[in-house]
mmCIF file of C-alpha atoms and ligand atoms in Angstrom:
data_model
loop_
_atom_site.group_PDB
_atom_site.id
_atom_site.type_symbol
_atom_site.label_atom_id
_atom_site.label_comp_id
_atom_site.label_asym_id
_atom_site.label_seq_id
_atom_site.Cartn_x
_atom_site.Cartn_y
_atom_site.Cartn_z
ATOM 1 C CA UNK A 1 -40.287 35.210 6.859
ATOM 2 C CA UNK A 2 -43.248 35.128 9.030
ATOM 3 C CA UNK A 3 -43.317 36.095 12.536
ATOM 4 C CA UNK A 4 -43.013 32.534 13.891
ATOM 5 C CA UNK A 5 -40.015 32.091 11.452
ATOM 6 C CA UNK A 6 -38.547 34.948 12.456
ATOM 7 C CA UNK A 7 -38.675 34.454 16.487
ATOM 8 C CA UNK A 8 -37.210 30.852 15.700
ATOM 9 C CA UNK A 9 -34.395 32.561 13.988
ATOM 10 C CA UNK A 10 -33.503 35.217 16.127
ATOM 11 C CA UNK A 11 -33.972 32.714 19.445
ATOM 12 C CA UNK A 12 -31.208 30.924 17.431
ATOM 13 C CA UNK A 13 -28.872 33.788 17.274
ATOM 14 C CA UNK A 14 -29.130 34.654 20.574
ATOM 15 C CA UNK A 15 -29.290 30.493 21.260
ATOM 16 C CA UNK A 16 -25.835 30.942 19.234
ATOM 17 C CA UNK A 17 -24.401 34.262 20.732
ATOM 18 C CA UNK A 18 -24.829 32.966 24.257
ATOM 19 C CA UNK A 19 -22.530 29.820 23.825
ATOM 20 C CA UNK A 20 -19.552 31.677 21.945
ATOM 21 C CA UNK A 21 -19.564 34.699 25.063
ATOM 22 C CA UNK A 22 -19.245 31.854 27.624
ATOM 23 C CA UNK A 23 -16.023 30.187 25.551
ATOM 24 C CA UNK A 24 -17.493 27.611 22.955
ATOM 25 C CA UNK A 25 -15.892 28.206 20.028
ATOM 26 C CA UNK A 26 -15.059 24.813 18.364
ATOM 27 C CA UNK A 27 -16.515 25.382 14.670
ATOM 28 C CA UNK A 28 -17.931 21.404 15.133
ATOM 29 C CA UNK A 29 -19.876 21.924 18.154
ATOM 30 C CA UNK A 30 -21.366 25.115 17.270
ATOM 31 C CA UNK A 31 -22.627 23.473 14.107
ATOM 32 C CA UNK A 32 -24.183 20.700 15.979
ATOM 33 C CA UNK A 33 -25.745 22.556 19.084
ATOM 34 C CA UNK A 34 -26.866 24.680 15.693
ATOM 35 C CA UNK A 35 -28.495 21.459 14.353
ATOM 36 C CA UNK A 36 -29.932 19.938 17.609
ATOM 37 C CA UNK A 37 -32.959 21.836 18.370
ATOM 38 C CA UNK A 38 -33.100 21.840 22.771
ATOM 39 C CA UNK A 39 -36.729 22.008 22.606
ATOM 40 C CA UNK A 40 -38.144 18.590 22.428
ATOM 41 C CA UNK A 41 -35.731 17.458 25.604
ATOM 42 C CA UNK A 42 -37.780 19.427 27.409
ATOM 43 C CA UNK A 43 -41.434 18.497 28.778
ATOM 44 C CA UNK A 44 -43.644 20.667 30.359
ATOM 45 C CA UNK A 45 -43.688 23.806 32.628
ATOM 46 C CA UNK A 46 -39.676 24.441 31.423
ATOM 47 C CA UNK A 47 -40.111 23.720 28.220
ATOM 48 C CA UNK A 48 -40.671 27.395 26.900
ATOM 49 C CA UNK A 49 -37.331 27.843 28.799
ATOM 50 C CA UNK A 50 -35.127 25.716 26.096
ATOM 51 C CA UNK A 51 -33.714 28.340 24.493
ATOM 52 C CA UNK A 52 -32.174 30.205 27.287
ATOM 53 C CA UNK A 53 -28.479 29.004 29.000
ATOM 54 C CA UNK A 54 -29.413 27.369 32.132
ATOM 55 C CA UNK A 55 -29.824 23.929 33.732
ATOM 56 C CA UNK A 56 -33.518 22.938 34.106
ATOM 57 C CA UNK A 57 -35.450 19.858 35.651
ATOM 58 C CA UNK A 58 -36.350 17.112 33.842
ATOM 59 C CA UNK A 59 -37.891 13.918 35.219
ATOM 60 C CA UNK A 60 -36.878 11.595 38.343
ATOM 61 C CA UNK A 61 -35.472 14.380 39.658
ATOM 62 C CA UNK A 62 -33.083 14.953 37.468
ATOM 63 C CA UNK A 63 -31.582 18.325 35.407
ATOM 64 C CA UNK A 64 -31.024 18.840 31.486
ATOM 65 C CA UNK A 65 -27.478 20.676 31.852
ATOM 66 C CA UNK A 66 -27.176 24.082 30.508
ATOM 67 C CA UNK A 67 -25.603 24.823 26.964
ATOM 68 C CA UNK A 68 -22.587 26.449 27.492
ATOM 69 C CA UNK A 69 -21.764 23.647 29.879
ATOM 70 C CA UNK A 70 -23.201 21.374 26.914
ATOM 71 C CA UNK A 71 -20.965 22.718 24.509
ATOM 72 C CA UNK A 72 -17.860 23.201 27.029
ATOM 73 C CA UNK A 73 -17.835 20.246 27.458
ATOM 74 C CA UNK A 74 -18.257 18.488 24.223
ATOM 75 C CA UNK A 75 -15.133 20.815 23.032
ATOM 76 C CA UNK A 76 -13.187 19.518 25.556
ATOM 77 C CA UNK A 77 -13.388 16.331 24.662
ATOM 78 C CA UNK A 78 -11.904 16.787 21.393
ATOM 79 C CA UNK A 79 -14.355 14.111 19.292
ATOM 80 C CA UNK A 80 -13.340 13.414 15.990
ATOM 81 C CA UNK A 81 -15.339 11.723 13.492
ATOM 82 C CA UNK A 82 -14.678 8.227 14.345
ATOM 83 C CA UNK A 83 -14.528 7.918 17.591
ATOM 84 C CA UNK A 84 -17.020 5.783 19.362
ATOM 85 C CA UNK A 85 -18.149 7.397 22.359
ATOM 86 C CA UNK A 86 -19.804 6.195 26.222
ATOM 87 C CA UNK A 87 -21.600 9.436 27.931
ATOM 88 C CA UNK A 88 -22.983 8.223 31.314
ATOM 89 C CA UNK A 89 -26.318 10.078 32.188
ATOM 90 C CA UNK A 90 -28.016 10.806 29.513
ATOM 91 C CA UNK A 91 -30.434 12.493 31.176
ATOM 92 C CA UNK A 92 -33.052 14.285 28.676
ATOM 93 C CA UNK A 93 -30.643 13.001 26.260
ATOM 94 C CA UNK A 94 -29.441 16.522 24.890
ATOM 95 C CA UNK A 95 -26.195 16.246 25.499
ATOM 96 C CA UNK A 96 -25.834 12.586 23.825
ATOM 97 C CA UNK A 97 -27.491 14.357 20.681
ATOM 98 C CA UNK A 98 -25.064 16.758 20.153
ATOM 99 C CA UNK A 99 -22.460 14.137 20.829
ATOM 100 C CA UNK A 100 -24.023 12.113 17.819
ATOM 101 C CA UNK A 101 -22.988 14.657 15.518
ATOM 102 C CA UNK A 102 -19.641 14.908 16.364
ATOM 103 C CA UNK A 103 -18.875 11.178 16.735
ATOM 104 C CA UNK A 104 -19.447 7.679 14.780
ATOM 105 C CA UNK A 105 -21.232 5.959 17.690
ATOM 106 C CA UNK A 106 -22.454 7.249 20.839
ATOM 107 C CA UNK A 107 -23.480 4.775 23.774
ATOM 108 C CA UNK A 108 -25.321 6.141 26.512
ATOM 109 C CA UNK A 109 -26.262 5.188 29.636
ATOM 110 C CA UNK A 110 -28.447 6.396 32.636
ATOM 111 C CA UNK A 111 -29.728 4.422 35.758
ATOM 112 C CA UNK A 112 -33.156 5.440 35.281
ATOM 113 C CA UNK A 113 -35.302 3.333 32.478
ATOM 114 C CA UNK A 114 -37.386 6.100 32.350
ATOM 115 C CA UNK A 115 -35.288 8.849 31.076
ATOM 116 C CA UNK A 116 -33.608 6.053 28.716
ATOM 117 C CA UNK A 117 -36.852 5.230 27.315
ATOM 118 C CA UNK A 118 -37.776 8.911 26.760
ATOM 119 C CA UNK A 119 -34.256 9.924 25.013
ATOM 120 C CA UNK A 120 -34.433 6.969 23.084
ATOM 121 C CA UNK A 121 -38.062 8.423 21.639
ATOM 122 C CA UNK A 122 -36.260 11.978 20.700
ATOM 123 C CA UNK A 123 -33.265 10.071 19.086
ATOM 124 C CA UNK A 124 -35.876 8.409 16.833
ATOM 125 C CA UNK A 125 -37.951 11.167 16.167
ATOM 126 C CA UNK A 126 -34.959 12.992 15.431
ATOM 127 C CA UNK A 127 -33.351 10.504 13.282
ATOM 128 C CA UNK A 128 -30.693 10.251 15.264
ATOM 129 C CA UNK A 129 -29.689 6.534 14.279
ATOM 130 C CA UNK A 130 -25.863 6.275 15.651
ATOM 131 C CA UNK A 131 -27.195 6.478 19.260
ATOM 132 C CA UNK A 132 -27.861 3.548 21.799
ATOM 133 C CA UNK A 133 -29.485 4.508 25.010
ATOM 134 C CA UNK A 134 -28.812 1.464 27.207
ATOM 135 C CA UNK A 135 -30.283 1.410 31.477
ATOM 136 C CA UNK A 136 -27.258 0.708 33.900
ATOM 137 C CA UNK A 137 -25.469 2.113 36.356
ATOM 138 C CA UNK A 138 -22.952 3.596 34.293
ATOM 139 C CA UNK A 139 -20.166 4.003 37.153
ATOM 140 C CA UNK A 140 -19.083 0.679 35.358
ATOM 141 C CA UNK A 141 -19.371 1.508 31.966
ATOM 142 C CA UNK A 142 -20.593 -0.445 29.220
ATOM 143 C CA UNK A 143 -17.769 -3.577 29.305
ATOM 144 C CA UNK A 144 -19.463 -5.240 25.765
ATOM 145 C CA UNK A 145 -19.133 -2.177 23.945
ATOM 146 C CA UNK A 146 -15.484 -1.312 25.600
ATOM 147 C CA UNK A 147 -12.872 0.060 24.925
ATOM 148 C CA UNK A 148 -14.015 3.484 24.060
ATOM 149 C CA UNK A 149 -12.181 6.401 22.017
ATOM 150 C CA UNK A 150 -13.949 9.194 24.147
ATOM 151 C CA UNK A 151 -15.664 8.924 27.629
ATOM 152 C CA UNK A 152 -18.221 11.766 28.833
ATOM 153 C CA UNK A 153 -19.744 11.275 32.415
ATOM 154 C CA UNK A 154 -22.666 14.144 32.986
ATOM 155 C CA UNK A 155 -22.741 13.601 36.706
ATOM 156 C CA UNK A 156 -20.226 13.987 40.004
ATOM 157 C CA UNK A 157 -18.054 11.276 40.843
ATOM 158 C CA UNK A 158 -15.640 11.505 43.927
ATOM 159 C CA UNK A 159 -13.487 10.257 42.021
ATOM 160 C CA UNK A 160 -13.207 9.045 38.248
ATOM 161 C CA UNK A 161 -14.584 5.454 38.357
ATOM 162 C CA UNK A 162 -11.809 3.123 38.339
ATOM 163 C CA UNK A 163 -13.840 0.807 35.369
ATOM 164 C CA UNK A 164 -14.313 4.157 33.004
ATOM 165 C CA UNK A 165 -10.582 4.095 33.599
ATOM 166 C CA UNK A 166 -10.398 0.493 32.469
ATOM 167 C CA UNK A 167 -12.341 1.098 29.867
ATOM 168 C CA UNK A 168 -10.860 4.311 28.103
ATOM 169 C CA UNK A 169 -8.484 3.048 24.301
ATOM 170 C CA UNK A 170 -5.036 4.219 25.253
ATOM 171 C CA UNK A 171 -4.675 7.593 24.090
ATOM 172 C CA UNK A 172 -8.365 8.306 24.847
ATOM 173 C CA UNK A 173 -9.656 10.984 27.071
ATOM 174 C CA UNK A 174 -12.427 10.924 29.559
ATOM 175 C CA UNK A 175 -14.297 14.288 30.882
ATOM 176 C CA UNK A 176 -15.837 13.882 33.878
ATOM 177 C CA UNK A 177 -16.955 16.433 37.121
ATOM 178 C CA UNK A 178 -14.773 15.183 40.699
ATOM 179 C CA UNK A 179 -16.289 16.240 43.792
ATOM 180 C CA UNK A 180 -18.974 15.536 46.750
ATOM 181 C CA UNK A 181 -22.322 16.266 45.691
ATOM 182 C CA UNK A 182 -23.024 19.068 46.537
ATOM 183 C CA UNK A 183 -19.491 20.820 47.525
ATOM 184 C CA UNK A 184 -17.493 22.442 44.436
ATOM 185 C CA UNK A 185 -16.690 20.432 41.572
ATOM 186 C CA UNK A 186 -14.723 20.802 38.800
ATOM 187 C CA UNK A 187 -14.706 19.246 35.734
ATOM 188 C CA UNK A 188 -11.957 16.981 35.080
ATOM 189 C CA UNK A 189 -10.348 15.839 30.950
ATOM 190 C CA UNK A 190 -8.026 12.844 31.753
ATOM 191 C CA UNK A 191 -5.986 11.523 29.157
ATOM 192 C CA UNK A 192 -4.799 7.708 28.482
ATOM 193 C CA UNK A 193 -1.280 7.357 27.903
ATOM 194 C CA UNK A 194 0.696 4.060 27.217
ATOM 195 C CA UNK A 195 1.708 3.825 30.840
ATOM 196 C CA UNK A 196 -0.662 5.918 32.583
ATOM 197 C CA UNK A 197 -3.085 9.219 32.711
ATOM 198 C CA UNK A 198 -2.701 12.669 32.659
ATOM 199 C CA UNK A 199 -5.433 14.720 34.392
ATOM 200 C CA UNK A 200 -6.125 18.232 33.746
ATOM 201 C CA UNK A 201 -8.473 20.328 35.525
ATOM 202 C CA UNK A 202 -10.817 22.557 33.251
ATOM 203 C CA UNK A 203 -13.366 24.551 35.389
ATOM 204 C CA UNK A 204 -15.817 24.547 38.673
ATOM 205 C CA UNK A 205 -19.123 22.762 37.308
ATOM 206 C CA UNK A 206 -22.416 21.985 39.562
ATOM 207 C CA UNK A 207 -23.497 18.573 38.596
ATOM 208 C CA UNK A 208 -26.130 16.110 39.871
ATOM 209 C CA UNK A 209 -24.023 13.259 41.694
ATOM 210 C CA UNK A 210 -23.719 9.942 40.392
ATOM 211 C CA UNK A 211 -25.207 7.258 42.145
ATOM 212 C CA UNK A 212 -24.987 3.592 42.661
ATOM 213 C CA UNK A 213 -27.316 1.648 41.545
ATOM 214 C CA UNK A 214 -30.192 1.464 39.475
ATOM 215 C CA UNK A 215 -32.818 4.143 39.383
ATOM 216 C CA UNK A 216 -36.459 2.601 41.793
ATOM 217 C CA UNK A 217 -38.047 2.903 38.451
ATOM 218 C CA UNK A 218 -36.041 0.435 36.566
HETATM 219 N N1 SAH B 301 -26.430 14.572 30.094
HETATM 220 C C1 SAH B 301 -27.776 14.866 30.550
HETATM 221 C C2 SAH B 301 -27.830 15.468 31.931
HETATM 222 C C3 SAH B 301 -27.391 14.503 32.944
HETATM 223 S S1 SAH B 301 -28.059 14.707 34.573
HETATM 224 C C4 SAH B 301 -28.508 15.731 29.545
HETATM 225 O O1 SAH B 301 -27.951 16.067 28.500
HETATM 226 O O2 SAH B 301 -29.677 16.026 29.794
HETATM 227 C C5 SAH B 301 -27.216 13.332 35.283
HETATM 228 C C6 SAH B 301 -27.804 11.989 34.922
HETATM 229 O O3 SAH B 301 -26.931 11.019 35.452
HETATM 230 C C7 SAH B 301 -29.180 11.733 35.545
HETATM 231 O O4 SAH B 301 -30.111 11.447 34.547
HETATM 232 C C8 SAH B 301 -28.935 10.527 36.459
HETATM 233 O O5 SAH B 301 -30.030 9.617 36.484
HETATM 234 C C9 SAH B 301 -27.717 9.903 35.827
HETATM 235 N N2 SAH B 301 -26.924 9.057 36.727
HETATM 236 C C10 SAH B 301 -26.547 9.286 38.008
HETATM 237 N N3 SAH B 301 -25.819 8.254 38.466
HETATM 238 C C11 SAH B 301 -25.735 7.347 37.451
HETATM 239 C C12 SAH B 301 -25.130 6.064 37.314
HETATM 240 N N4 SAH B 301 -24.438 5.474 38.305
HETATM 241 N N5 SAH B 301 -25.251 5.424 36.136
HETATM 242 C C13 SAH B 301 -25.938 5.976 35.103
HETATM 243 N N6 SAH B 301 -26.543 7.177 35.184
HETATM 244 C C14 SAH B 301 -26.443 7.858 36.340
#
């Protein structure tokens, strides 16, 4: 290996190491956060920053979530192979990536064109063809493509959106941060039952909040 090579691979391992010591251990997830190389979701001064386990900005303001989070969160949701899966705020678009792998269809949505247009670039380059980055405010999910089999919202909600509800397949589960912005949060796995949901709570989080609307750039 040359030295290039041989930084790449040992950024991996530690890449690697770092998720499994903070509790991601599904065999699935590892293998995709394996695949999905962080680097290109991340422009500019952070970008040489990719590889370590921590939130960093992206544009309008936003933040690229850190791994462990990343992968926490993805385990908890407990994808299978065919499920067809909404994340709302896609953000850089990492965490929709990694979803891609573990899923038949991924929808995501983000209010800000911007970001939608530059995740959509990445899934392409990547040939990440099962993904569809759509602009809306995702608080009401994506009604044409409803019901959903998995629901993933990557920003803070007071509460979980009464349309996600609506539009979570019974026996589906939705993972999604509760709290005011910028008070403690914790993230959230409801379940869909014939007559009902179940809500567990996982662990405190620190998310952006979501936010009504569509983004001034749209
Ligand atoms: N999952 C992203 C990180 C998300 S940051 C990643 O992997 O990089 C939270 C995102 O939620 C931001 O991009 C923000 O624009 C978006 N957001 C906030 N409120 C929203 C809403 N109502 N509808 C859609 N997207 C929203």
């Amino acid at each position: 290996m040359n030295d290039r090579a041989e930084d790449s691979a040992e950024r991996k391992m530690q890449f690697l190491f770092a998720l499994r010591s903070k509790g991601v251990t599904d065999a699935r997830v590892l293998t995709a956060m394996e695949k999905i190389d962080r680097g290109p979701f991340i422009r500019g001064y952070f970008a040489e920053r990719a590889y370590e386990d921590m939130p960093l900005p992206i544009a309008c303001g936003q933040t690229i979530s850190q791994p462990s989070v990343v992968g926490l969160m993805s385990q908890a949701l407990k994808v299978s192979p065919r499920d067809k899966v909404l994340e709302v705020g896609t953000g850089s678009g990492y965490q929709a990536a990694i979803l891609s792998q573990l899923a038949r269809r991924v929808y995501t949505v983000d209010r800000h064109k911007r970001l939608v247009r530059e995740a959509g670039e990445i899934f392409r380059d990547m040939d990440l063809t099962n993904i569809t980055a759509v602009t809306a405010d995702g608080s009401f999910g994506l009604p044409d493509q409803a019901p959903f089999d998995r629901i993933l919202v990557t920003a803070a909600a007071e509460d979980p959106p009464g349309p996600l509800l609506a539009q979570l397949k019974i026996g589906g589960i939705m993972v999604v941060p509760v709290g005011q912005s910028d008070a403690v949060q914790s993230l959230i796995r409801v379940t869909r039952h014939e007559r009902g949901f179940d809500y567990d709570e996982l662990r405190p989080v620190r998310f952006v909040p979501l936010v009504e609307g569509l983004g001034r750039d749209s």
